[in-house]
Structure formats: structure tokens, C-alpha cells
Tab-separated table of C-alpha atoms in Angstrom:
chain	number	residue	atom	x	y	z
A	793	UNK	CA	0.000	0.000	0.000
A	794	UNK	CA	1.377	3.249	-0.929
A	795	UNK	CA	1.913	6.242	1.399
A	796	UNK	CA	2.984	9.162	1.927
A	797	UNK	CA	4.595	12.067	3.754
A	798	UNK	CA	4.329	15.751	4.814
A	799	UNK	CA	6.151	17.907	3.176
A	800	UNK	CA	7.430	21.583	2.825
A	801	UNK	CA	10.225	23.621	0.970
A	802	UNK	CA	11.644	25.397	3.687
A	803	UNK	CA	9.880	23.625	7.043
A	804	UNK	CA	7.800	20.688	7.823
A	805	UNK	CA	6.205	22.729	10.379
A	806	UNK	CA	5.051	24.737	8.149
A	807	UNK	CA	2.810	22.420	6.787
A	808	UNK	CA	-0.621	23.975	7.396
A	809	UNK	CA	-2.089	20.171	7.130
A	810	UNK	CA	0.392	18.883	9.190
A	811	UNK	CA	0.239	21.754	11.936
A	812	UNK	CA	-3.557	21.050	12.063
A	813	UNK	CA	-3.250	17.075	12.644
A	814	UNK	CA	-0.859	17.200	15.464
A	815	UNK	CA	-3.098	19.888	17.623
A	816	UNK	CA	-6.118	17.668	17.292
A	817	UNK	CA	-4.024	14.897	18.046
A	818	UNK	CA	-2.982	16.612	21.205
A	819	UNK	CA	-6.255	18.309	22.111
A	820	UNK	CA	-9.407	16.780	20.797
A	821	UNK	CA	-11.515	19.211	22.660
A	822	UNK	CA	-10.184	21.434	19.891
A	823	UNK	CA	-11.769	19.301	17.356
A	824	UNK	CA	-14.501	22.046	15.971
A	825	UNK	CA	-12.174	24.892	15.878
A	826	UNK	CA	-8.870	23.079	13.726
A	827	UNK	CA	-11.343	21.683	11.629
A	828	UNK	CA	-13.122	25.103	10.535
A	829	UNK	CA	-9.421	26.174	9.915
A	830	UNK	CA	-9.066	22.509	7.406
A	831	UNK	CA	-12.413	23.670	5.759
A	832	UNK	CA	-10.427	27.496	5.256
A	833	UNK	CA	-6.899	26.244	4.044
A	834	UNK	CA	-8.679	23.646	1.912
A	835	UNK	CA	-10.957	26.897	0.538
A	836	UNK	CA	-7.905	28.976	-0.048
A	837	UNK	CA	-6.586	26.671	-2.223
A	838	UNK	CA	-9.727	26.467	-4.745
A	839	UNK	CA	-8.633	29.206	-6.422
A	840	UNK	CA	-9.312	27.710	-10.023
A	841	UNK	CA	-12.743	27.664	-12.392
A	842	UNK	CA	-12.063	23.757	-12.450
A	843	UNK	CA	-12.282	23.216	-8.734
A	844	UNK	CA	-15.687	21.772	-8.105
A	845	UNK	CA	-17.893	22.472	-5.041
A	846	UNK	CA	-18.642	19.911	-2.457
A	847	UNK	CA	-19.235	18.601	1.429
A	848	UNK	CA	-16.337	18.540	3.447
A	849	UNK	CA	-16.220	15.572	6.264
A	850	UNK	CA	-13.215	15.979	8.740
A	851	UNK	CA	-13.401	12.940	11.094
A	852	UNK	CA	-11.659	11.565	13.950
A	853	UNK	CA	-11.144	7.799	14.234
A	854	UNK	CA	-10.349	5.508	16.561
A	855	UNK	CA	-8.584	2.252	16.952
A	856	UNK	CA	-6.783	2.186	13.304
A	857	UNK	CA	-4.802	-0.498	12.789
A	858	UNK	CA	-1.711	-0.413	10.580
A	859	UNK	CA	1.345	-2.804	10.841
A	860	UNK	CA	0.286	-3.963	13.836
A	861	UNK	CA	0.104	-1.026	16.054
A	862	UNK	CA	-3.284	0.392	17.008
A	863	UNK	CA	-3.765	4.327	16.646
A	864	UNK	CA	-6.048	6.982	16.264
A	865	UNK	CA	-6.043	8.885	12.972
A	866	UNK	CA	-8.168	12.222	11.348
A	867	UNK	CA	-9.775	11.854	8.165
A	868	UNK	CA	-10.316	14.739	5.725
A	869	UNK	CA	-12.785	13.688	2.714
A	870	UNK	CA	-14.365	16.256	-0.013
A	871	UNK	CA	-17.181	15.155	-1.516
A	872	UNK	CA	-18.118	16.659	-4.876
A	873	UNK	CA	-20.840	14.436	-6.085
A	874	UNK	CA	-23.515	12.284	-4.795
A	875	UNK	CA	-25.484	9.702	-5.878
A	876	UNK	CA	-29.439	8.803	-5.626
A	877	UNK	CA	-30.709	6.450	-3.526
A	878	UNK	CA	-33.856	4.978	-2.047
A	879	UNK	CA	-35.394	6.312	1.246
A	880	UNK	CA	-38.444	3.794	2.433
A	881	UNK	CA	-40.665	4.960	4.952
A	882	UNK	CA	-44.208	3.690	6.502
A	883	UNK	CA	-47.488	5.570	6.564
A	884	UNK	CA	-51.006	4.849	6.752
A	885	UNK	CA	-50.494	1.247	6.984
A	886	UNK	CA	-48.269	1.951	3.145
A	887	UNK	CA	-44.719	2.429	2.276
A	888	UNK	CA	-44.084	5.346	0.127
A	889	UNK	CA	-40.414	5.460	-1.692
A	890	UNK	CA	-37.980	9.263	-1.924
A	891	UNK	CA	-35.634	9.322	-4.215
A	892	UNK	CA	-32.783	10.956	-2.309
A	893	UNK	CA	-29.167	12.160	-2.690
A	894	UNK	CA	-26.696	11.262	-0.263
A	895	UNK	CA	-22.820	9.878	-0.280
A	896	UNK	CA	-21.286	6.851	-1.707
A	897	UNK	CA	-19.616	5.084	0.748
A	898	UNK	CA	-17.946	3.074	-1.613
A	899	UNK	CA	-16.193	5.766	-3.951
A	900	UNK	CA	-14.695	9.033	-2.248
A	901	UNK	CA	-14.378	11.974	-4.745
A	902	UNK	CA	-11.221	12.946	-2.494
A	903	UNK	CA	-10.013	11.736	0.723
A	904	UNK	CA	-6.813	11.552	3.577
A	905	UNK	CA	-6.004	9.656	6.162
A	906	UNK	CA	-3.594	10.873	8.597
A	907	UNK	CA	-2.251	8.338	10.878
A	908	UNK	CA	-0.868	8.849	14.768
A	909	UNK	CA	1.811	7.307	13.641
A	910	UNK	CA	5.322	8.156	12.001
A	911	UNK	CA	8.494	6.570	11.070
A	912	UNK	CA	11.539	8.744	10.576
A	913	UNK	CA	10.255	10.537	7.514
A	914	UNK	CA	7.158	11.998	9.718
A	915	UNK	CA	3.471	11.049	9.802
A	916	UNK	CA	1.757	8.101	8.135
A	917	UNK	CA	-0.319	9.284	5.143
A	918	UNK	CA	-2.852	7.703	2.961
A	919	UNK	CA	-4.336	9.456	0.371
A	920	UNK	CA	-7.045	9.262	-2.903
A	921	UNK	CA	-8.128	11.245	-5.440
A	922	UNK	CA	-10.992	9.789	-7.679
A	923	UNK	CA	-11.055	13.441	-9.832
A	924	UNK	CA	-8.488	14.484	-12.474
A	925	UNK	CA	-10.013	17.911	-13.007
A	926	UNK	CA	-6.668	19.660	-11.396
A	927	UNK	CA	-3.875	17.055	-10.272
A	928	UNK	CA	-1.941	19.840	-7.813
A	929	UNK	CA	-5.332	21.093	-5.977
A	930	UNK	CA	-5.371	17.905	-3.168
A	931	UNK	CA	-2.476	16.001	-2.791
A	932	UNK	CA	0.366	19.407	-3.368
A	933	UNK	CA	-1.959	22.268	-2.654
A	934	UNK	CA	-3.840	21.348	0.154
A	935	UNK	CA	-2.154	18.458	1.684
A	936	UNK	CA	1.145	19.100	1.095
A	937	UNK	CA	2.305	15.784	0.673
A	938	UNK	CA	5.341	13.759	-1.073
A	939	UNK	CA	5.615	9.614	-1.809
A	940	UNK	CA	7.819	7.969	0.839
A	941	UNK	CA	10.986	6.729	0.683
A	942	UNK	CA	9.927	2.863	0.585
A	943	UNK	CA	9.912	-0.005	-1.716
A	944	UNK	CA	6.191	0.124	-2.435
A	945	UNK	CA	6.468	3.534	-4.030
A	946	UNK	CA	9.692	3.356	-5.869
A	947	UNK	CA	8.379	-0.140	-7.467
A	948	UNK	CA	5.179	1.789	-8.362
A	949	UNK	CA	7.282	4.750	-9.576
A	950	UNK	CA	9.617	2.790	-11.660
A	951	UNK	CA	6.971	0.767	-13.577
A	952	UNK	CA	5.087	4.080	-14.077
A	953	UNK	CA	8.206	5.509	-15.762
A	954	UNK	CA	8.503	2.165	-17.785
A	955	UNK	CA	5.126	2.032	-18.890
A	956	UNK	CA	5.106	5.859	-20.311
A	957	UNK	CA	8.493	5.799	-21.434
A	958	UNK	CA	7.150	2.184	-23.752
A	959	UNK	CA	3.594	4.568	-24.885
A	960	UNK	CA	6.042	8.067	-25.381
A	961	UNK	CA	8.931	6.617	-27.011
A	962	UNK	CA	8.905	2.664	-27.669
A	963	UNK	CA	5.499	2.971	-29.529
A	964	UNK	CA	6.347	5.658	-31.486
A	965	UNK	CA	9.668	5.313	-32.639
A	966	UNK	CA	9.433	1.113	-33.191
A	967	UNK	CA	5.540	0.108	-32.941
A	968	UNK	CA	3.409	-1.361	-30.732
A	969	UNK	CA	4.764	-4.786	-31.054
A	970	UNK	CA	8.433	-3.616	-29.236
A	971	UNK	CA	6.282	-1.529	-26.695
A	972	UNK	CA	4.220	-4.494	-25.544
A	973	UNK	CA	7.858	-7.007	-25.465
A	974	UNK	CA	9.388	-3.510	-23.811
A	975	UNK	CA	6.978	-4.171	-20.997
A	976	UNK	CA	6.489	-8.040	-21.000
A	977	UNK	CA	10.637	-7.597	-20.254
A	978	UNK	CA	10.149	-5.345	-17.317
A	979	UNK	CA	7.495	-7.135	-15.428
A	980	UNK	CA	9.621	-10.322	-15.842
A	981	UNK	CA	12.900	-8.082	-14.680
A	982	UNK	CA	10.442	-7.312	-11.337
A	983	UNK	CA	9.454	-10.724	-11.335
A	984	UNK	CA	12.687	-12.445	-10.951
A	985	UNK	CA	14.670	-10.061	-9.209
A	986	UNK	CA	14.655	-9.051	-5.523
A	987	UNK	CA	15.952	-5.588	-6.178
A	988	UNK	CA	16.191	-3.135	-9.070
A	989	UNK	CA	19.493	-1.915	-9.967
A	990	UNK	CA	19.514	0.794	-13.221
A	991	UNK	CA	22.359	0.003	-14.494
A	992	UNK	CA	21.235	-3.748	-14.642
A	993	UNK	CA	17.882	-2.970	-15.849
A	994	UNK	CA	19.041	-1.024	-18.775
A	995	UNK	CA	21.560	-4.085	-19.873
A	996	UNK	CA	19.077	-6.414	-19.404
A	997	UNK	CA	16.198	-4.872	-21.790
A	998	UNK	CA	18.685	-2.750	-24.298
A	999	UNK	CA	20.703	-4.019	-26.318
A	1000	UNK	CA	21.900	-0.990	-28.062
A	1001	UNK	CA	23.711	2.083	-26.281
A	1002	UNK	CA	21.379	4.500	-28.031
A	1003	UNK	CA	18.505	2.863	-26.324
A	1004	UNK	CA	19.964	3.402	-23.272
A	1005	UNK	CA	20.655	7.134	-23.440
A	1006	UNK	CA	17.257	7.117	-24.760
A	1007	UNK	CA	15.889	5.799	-21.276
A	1008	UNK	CA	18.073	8.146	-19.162
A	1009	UNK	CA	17.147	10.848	-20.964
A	1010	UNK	CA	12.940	10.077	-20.652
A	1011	UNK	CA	14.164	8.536	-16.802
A	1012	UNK	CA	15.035	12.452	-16.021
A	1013	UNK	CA	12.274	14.541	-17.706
A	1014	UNK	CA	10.034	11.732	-15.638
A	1015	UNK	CA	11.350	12.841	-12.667
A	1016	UNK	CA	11.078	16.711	-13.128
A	1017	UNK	CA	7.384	16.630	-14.434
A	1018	UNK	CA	6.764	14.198	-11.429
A	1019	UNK	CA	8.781	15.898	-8.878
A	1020	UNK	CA	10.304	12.946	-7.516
A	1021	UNK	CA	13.907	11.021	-7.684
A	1022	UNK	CA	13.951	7.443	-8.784
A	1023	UNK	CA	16.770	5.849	-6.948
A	1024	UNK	CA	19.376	4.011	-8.754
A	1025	UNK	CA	18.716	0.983	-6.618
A	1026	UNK	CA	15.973	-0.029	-4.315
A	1027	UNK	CA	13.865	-3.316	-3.316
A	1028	UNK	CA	11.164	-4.765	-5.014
A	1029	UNK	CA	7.665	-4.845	-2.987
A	1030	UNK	CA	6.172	-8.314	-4.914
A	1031	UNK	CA	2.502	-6.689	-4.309
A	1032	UNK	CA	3.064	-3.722	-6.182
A	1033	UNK	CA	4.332	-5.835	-9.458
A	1034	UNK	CA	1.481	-7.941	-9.125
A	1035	UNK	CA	-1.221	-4.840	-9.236
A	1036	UNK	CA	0.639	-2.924	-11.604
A	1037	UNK	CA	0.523	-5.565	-14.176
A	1038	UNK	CA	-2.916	-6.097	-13.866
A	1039	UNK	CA	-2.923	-2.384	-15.590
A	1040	UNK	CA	-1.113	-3.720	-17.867
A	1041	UNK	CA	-2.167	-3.885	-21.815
A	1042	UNK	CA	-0.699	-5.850	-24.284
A	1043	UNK	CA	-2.825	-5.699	-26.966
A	1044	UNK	CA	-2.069	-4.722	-30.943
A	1045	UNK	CA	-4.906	-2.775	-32.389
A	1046	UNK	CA	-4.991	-2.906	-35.774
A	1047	UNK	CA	-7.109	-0.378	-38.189
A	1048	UNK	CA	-8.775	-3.244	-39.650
A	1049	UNK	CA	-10.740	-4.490	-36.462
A	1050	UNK	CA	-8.243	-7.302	-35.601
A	1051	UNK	CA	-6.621	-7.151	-31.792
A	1052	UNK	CA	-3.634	-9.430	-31.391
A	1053	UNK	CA	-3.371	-10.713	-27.873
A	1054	UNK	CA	0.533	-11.043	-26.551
A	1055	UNK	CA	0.841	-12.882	-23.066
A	1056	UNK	CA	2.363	-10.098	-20.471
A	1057	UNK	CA	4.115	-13.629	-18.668
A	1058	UNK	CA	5.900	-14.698	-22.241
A	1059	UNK	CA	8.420	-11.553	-23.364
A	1060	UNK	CA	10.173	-13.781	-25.648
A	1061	UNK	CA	7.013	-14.641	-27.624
A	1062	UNK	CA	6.605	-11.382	-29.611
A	1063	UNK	CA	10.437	-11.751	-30.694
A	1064	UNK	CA	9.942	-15.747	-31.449
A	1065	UNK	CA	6.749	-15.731	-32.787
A	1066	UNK	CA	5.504	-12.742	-34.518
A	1067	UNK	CA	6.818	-11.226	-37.239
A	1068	UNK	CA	5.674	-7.221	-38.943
A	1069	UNK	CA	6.180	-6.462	-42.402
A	1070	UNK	CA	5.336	-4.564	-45.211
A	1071	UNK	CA	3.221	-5.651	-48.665
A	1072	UNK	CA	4.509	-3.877	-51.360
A	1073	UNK	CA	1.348	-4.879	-53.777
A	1074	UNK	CA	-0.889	-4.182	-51.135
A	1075	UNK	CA	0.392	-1.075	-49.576
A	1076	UNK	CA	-0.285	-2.302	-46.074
A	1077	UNK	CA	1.847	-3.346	-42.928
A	1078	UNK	CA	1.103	-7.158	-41.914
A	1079	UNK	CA	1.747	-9.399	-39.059
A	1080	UNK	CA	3.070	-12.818	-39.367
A	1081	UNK	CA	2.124	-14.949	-36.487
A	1082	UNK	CA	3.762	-18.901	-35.969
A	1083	UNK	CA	1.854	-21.309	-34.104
A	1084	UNK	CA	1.852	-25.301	-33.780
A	1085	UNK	CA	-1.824	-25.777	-32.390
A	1086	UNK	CA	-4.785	-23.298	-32.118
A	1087	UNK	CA	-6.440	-24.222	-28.803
């Protein structure tokens, strides 16, 4: 599960989120009073014609548990749309129905939660945001907040820069058939390894020096749209590989409504066993695809 961290240019206690927390925390008989000053900073920053209106829910919970330690922990959820729902209710020996609008438990537009807990980077922080309207307005603007330095979010991170770098450069500069070997390669890299070393990575899947500069060159404007710093070695959290290739698509669309299928768990396939090519008298690309049984 990924988390994350306060965060601050200058000061972590200058986070306004973070500042808030730790006095309700300290003095939940303060509870009404921080929170109207949550609802202000989180008003302050919806400075843009994007930023939708909503409910905001600041909560205090009890009892959390999270590696095995039990805390408390403050919620902060914005909710920006509702949903209808059924309201029964008897009369006169009848039940009449309302259609009503209320929450959905299930789905939070945008939500935190701040755990009394830290390691040495600060508090535990969980966060969502179901809304891509304006990508800074929650998780920099109002929270405040930065990935942590852990194994779950540099696996997550890594993949994410794999996966863009196949779409931005793989796809276009070689086709869809390298992009979707590109990434069958990674995930087995993840898969068989412990830990991720760059260096070995790039030998691994390139076979050409070009390819490589190519990579470090995508690796750094990754990290300066994201704002983060991929490390040039870190362990491998097995969960994380295993959700993130779920995500995963390996399909070849074709303009003539054919889809070819390659296996995400087979990298060598695509090289093996498919073929692209060109028809001169046809004027059209092809694939060639080798087989012993259809099943």
C-alpha cells in the first residue's frame, strides 16, 4: 500500500495540514475549531474555475490499525458528487419510496487519512483522489504531501516511468509490437529479481547504447514533471508488481478491427513468434504470427 509524507520547501512545520493534525491529536476538545481552519486552508486553495464544489467531512477515528500497532487517525474527505438512492418509509399502513441524494460510501471523490503514527520521515499518510479535473489542488496544494521513501512507491514509480516511457517513445519510434515485449521484459525483470538496480535494468532490456541514453534521458524529464527522484537501486515490494501488471495492456490494435493478444508472462514470444512487415502490392503493414496448435 502506498503512502505518503508531509512535506514543505523550507519547514515541515510549516505544513498547514500537518500543523492542524498534530493539535487535534494533542487536544481533541479542539476538534470544531482546527477543523473550521481545514475547511479554510482547503478553501484557499480552490482558487481555479475547475475546482468543483462539495461537502467537506473531517473525522476523527479511533482504533486504526496499521502494521500492527493500534492508533487513532483524522480523516479529511471532499465530496463533490452524490449519488441517488432509495429512502423507504411507513405511513397509513403503506410504504411510500424518496428518491434521495446522499454519499457513496464506496467511492470518495477525495479523501486523507492521517495516521498517529510516524516513522523517521514523519506522519503516516494515505491518500485518494478519484477526480483528475486539477492534479496539484489535493495532494500538493492542500495536503502538502510527497511519496515515501519505501519499496512500495519506488516499485510503483519505476513501472510508471517504464510504462510511459514504452507509450512516449517505444510505440512511437518502433511500434506497438516492441512496446508491448518492452513491458512483457520489465514485469519479468520485477518478477525475478529481488531488487532493481539501473544500471542492470538497462543491460538487461537494451541491447543498443542508443537505447539506453534514450531511457536516461525520458528517466530524467520523468522525474522533473513528477517531482520525484527514482533511486538508482531499491527493493522490489512483490505486491506492487502484481497490481501494476494487472494495468497492464498488451494488446495490438490494428485499423482493420483485428486485436492481437501477446501474453504479459511470455516476453520472448513477440520476438519468437511474430513477425511485422510490409506488402509492397498491397500497400499495407502485416503481421506474421507462428503457431503449432490453435487451442
Amino acid at each position: 500500500m502506498q503512502s505518503y509524507r508531509f512535506n514543505h520547501h523550507a519547514n515541515i512545520s510549516l505544513n498547514e495540514i500537518n500543523t492542524y493534525s498534530t493539535q487535534l491529536f494533542n487536544d481533541e476538545e479542539a476538534f470544531v475549531e482546527v477543523s473550521k481552519h481545514i475547511v479554510m486552508h482547503l478553501y484557499e486553495q480552490s482558487n481555479s474555475a475547475n475546482i468543483k464544489t462539495g461537502d467537506v467531512l473531517v473525522v476523527m477515528f479511533e482504533g486504526i490499525e496499521f502494521r500492527d500497532i493500534t492508533k487513532n487517525a483524522i480523516g479529511i474527505f471532499k465530496i463533490e458528487n452524490k449519488v441517488n438512492f432509495f429512502q423507504t418509509y411507513l405511513e397509513n399502513n403503506s410504504y411510500d419510496v424518496l428518491v434521495q441524494k446522499g454519499i457513496n460510501s464506496k467511492k470518495v471523490d477525495k479523501g486523507c487519512l492521517i495516521l498517529n503514527q510516524s516513522d523517521t520521515e514523519g506522519n503516516i499518510i494515505f491518500s485518494v483522489d478519484n477526480n483528475s479535473y486539477d492534479t496539484q489542488y489535493w495532494l500538493n496544494h492542500f495536503l502538502n504531501i510527497k511519496y515515501a521513501d519505501d519499496a512500495n512507491n519506488h516499485t510503483q514509480q519505476y513501472i510508471e516511468l517504464c510504462k510511459d516511457f514504452s507509450t512516449e517513445i517505444i510505440k512511437q519510434s518502433y511500434g506497438a509490437k516492441e512496446q508491448n515485449t518492452f513491458l512483457a521484459k520489465t514485469i519479468d525483470f520485477f518478477k525475478e529479481n529481488e531488487i532493481v538496480n539501473v544500471e542492470r535494468f538497462k543491460d538487461e532490456l537494451f541491447e543498443e547504447d542508443k537505447h539506453k541514453r534514450e531511457f536516461d534521458n525520458y528517466k530524467k524529464e520523468f522525474e522533473d514533471e513528477q517531482n520525484l527522484i527514482i533511486r538508482n537501486q531499491f527493493d522490489i515490494a512483490e505486491a506492487v508488481v502484481t497490481k501494476e501488471k494487472r494495468k497492464i495492456k498488451t494488446d495490438i490494435k490494428l485499423d482493420t478491427n483485428i486485436q492481437i493478444k501477446l501474453d504479459i508472462d511470455a516476453p520472448d514470444a513477440s520476438t519468437e513468434y511474430l513477425e511485422r512487415g510490409y506488402d509492397e502490392e498491397k500497400k499495407m503493414h502485416y503481421y506474421k504470427v507462428f503457431f503449432n496448435a490453435e487451442n
